[in-house]
Short mmCIF file of C-alpha atoms in Angstrom, two decimals:
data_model
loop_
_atom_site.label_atom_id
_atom_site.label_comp_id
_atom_site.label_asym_id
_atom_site.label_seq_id
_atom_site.Cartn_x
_atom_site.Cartn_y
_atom_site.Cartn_z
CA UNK A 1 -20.45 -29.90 -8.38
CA UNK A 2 -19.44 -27.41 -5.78
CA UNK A 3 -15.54 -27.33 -6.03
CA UNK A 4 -13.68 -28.55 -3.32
CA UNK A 5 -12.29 -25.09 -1.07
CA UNK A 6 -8.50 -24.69 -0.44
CA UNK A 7 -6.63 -22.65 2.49
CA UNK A 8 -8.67 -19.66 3.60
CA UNK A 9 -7.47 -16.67 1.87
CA UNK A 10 -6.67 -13.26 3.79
CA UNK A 11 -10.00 -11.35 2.82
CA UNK A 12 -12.08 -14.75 4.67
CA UNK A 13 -9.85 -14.04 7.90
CA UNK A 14 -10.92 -10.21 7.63
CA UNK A 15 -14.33 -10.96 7.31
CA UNK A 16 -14.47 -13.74 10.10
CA UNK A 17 -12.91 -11.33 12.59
CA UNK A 18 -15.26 -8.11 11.98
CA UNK A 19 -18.59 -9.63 10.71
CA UNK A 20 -19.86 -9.05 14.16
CA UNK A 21 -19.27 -5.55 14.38
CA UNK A 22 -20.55 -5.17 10.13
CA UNK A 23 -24.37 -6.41 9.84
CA UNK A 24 -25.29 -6.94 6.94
CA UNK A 25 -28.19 -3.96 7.40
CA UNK A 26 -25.55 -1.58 7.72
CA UNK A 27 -24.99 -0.02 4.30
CA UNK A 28 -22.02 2.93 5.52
CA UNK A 29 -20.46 -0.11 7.27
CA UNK A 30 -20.72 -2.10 3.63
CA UNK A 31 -19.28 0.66 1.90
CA UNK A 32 -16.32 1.06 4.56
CA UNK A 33 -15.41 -2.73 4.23
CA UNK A 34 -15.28 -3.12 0.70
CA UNK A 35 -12.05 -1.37 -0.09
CA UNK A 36 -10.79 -3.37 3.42
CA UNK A 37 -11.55 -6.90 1.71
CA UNK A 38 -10.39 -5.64 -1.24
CA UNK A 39 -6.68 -4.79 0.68
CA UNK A 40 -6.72 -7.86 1.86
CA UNK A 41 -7.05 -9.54 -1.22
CA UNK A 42 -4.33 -7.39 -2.74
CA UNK A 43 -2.25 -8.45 -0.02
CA UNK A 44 -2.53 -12.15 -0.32
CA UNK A 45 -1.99 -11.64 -4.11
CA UNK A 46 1.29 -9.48 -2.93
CA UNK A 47 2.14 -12.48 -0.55
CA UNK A 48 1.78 -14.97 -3.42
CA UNK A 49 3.99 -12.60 -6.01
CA UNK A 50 1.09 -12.69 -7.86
CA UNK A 51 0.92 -8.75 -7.95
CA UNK A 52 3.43 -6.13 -8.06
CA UNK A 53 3.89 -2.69 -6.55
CA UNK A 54 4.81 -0.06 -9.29
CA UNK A 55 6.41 3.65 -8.50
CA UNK A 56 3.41 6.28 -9.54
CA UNK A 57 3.43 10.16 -10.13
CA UNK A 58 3.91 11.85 -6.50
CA UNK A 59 4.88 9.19 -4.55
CA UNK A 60 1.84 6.88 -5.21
CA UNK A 61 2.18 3.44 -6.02
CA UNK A 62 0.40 1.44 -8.83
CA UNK A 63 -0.36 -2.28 -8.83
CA UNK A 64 0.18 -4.58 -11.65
CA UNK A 65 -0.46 -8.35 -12.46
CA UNK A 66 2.27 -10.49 -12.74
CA UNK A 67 1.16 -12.45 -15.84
CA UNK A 68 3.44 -15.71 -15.54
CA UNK A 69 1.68 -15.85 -11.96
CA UNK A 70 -2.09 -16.82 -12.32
CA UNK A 71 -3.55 -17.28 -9.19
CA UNK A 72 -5.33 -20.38 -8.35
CA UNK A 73 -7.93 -19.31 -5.47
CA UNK A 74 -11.32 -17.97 -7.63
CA UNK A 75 -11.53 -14.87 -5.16
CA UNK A 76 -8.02 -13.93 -6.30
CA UNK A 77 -8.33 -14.92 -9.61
CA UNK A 78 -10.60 -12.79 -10.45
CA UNK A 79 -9.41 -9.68 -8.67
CA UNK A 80 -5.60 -10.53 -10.54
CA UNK A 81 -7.35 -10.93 -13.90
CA UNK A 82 -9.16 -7.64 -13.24
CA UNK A 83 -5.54 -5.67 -13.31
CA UNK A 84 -4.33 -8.06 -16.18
CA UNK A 85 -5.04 -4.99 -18.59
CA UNK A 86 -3.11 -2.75 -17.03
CA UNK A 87 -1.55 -1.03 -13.99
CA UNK A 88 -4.04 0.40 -11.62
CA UNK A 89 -3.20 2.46 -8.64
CA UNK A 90 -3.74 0.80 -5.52
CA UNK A 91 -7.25 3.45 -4.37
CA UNK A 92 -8.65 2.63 -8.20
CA UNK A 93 -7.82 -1.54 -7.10
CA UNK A 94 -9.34 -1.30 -4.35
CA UNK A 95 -12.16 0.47 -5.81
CA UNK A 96 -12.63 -1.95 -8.31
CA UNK A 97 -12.06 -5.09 -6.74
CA UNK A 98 -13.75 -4.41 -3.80
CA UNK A 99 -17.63 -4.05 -4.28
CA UNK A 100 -18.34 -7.64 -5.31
CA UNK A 101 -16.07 -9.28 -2.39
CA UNK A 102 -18.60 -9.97 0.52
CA UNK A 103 -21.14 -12.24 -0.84
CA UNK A 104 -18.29 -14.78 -1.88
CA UNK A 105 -16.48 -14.97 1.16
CA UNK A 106 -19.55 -14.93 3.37
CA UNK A 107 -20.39 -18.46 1.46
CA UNK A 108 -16.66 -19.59 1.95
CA UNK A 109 -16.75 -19.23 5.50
CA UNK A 110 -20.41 -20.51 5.85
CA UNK A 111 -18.90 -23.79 3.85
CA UNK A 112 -16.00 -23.97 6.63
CA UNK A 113 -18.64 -23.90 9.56
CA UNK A 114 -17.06 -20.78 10.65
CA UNK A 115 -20.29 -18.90 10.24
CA UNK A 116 -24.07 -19.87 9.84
CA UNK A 117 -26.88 -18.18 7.74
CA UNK A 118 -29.24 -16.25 9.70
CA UNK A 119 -31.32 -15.61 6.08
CA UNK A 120 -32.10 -18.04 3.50
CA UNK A 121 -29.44 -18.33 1.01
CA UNK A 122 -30.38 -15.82 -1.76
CA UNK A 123 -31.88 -13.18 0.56
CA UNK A 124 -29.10 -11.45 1.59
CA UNK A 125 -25.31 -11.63 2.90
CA UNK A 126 -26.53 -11.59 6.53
CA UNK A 127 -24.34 -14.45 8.23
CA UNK A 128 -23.05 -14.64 12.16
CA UNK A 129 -20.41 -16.19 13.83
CA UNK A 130 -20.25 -19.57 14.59
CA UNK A 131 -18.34 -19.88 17.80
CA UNK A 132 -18.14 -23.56 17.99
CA UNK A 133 -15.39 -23.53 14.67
CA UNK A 134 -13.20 -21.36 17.35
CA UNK A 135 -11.48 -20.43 14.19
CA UNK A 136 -12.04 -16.87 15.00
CA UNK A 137 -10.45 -16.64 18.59
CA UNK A 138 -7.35 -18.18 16.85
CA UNK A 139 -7.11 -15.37 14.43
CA UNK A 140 -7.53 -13.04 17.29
CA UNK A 141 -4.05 -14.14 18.76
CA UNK A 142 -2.14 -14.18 15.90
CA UNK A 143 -3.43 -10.32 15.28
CA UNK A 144 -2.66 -9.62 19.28
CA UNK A 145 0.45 -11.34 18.82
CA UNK A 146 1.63 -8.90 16.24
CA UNK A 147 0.41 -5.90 17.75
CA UNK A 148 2.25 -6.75 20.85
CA UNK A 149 5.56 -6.55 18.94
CA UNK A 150 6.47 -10.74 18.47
CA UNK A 151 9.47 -11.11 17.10
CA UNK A 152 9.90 -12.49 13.51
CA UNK A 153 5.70 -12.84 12.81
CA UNK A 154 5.04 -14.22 9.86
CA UNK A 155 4.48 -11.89 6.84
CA UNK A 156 0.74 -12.90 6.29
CA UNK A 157 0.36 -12.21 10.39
CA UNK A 158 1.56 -9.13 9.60
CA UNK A 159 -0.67 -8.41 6.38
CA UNK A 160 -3.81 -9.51 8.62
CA UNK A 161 -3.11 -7.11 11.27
CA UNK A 162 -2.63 -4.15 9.43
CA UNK A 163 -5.78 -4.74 7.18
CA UNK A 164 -7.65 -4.94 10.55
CA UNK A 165 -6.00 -1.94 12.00
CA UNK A 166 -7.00 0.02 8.38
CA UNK A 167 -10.93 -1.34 8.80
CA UNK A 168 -11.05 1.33 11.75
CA UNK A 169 -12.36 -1.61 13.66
CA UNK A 170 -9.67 -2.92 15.93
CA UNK A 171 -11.00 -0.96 19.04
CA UNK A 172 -14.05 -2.61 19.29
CA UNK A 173 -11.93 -5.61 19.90
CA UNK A 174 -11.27 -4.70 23.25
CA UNK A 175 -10.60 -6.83 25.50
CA UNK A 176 -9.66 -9.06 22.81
CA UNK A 177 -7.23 -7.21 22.32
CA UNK A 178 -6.66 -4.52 24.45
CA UNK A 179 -6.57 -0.95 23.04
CA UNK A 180 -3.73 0.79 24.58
CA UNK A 181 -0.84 3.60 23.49
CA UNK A 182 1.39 0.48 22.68
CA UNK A 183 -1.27 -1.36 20.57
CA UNK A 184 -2.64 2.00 18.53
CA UNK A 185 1.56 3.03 18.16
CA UNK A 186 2.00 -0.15 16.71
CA UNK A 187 -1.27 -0.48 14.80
CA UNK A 188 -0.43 2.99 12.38
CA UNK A 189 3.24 1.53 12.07
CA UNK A 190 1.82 -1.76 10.08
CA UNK A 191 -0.85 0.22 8.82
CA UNK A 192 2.60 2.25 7.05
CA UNK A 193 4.70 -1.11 6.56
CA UNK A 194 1.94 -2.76 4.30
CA UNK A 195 0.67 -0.27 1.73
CA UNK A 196 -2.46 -2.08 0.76
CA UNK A 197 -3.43 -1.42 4.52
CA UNK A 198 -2.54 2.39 3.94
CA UNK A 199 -4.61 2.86 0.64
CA UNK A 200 -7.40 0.85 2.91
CA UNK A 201 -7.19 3.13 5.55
CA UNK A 202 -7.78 6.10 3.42
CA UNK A 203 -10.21 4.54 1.75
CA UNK A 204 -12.59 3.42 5.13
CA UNK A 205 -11.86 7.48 6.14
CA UNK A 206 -13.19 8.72 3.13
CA UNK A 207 -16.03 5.92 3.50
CA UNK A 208 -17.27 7.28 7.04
CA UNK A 209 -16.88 10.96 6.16
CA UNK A 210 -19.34 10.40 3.32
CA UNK A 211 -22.01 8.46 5.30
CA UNK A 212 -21.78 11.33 7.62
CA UNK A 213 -22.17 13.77 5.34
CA UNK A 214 -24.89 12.24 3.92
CA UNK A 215 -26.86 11.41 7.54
CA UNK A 216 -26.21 15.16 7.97
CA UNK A 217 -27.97 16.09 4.75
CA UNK A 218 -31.09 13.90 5.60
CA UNK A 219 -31.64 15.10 9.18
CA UNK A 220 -31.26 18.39 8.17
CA UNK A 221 -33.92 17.70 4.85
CA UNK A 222 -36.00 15.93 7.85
CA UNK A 223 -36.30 19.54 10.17
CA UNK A 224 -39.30 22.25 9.79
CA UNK A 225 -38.40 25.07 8.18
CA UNK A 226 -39.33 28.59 8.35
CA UNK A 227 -41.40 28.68 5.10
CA UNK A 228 -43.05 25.29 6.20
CA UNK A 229 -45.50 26.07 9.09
CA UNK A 230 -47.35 22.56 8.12
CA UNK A 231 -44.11 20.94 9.18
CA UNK A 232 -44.54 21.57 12.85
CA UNK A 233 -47.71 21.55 13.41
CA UNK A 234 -47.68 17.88 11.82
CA UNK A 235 -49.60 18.76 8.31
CA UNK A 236 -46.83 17.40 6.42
CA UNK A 237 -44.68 15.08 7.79
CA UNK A 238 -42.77 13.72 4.34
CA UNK A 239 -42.25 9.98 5.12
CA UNK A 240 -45.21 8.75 6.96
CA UNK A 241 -43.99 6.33 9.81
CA UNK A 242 -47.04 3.86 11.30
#
């Protein structure tokens, strides 16, 4: 029997809001949104006093379980149990929580009617927005709330704007939410006020630079050389295209 679903957690509002702009085909967009699911997870685990920050060497910080505070969600459970063992700090978290944190929440918010499956289930994470839940556009104004400054916003509003601002995402949301000097001002400050957002951040930049790198490499394996005179006149052509 299926159990029954509580409250959505943070990491389900993440996904709802940028699923649109992260196919599923899109592996350097994959790899850039683990480590942002994975913030938000250690931020609702944060929220919950379920986690704590630790000082590290240099200024870092280091997270640890708080053992007399088990989690209930599964989603968080698991990621809490998974720094049971020890203190991690918060980049190794994210690395380690992250990676297996789409599929679940996809199927969360496909059980809420917030999204539907565009694949059979089993065949893939791909999932898009249901507009008729209107879930989404809610979560929209609470994140343009914060960003326009409101005054005593909860802490979880907080948490879910500055994991959005860390995805490197929250310009495509305009006009959602409009992306002015105020907004981006504001965006960096929360980015600085919640440090699983921070870590995130770093994380999504290292992401992208990577998959760029790496597109480099291949279009530059993918030109004629010099040496290779069957190259341009179309002898060899490496991965034959129909």
């Amino acid at each position: 029997m299926t159990p029954q679903l509580g409250p959505p957690i943070l990491a389900e509002d993440v996904l709802l809001l940028v699923t649109r702009f992260v196919p599923a085909a899109d592996v350097a967009g994959e790899h850039a949104l683990f480590p942002v699911l994975a913030a938000a997870v250690l931020a609702d685990l944060g929220l919950g006093s379920h986690v704590r920050m630790l000082p590290g060497r240099g200024g870092s910080a280091r997270v640890e379980a708080v053992a007399e505070r088990e989690p209930a969600d599964e989603v968080l459970h698991v990621a809490w149990k998974s720094l049971l063992a020890r203190p991690r700090g918060v980049q190794a978290a994210l690395a380690v929580i992250g990676p297996t944190l789409r599929s679940p929440l996809l199927d969360r918010l496909v059980r809420r009617g917030d999204l539907r499956r565009t694949a059979p289930e089993g065949a893939g994470p791909a999932a898009v927005e249901n507009e008729e839940s209107g879930r989404r556009a809610g979560l929209v104004a609470v994140v343009r709330d914060v960003l326009a400054g409101k005054a005593d916003a909860p802490r979880r509003d907080v948490a879910l704007a500055a994991v959005l601002s860390a995805s490197g995402l929250l310009r495509r949301f305009d006009p959602e939410i409009s992306w002015t000097s105020t907004v981006i001002v504001r965006a960096g400050e929360l980015e600085r006020e919640v440090p699983e957002a921070g870590a995130a951040a770093e994380a999504v930049g290292r992401a992208v630079a990577t998959a760029l790198v790496e597109n480099v490499i291949v279009a530059a394996a993918a030109l004629p050389g010099p040496d290779r005179p069957d190259d341009r006149k179309g002898g060899a052509r490496g991965l034959e295209h129909p």
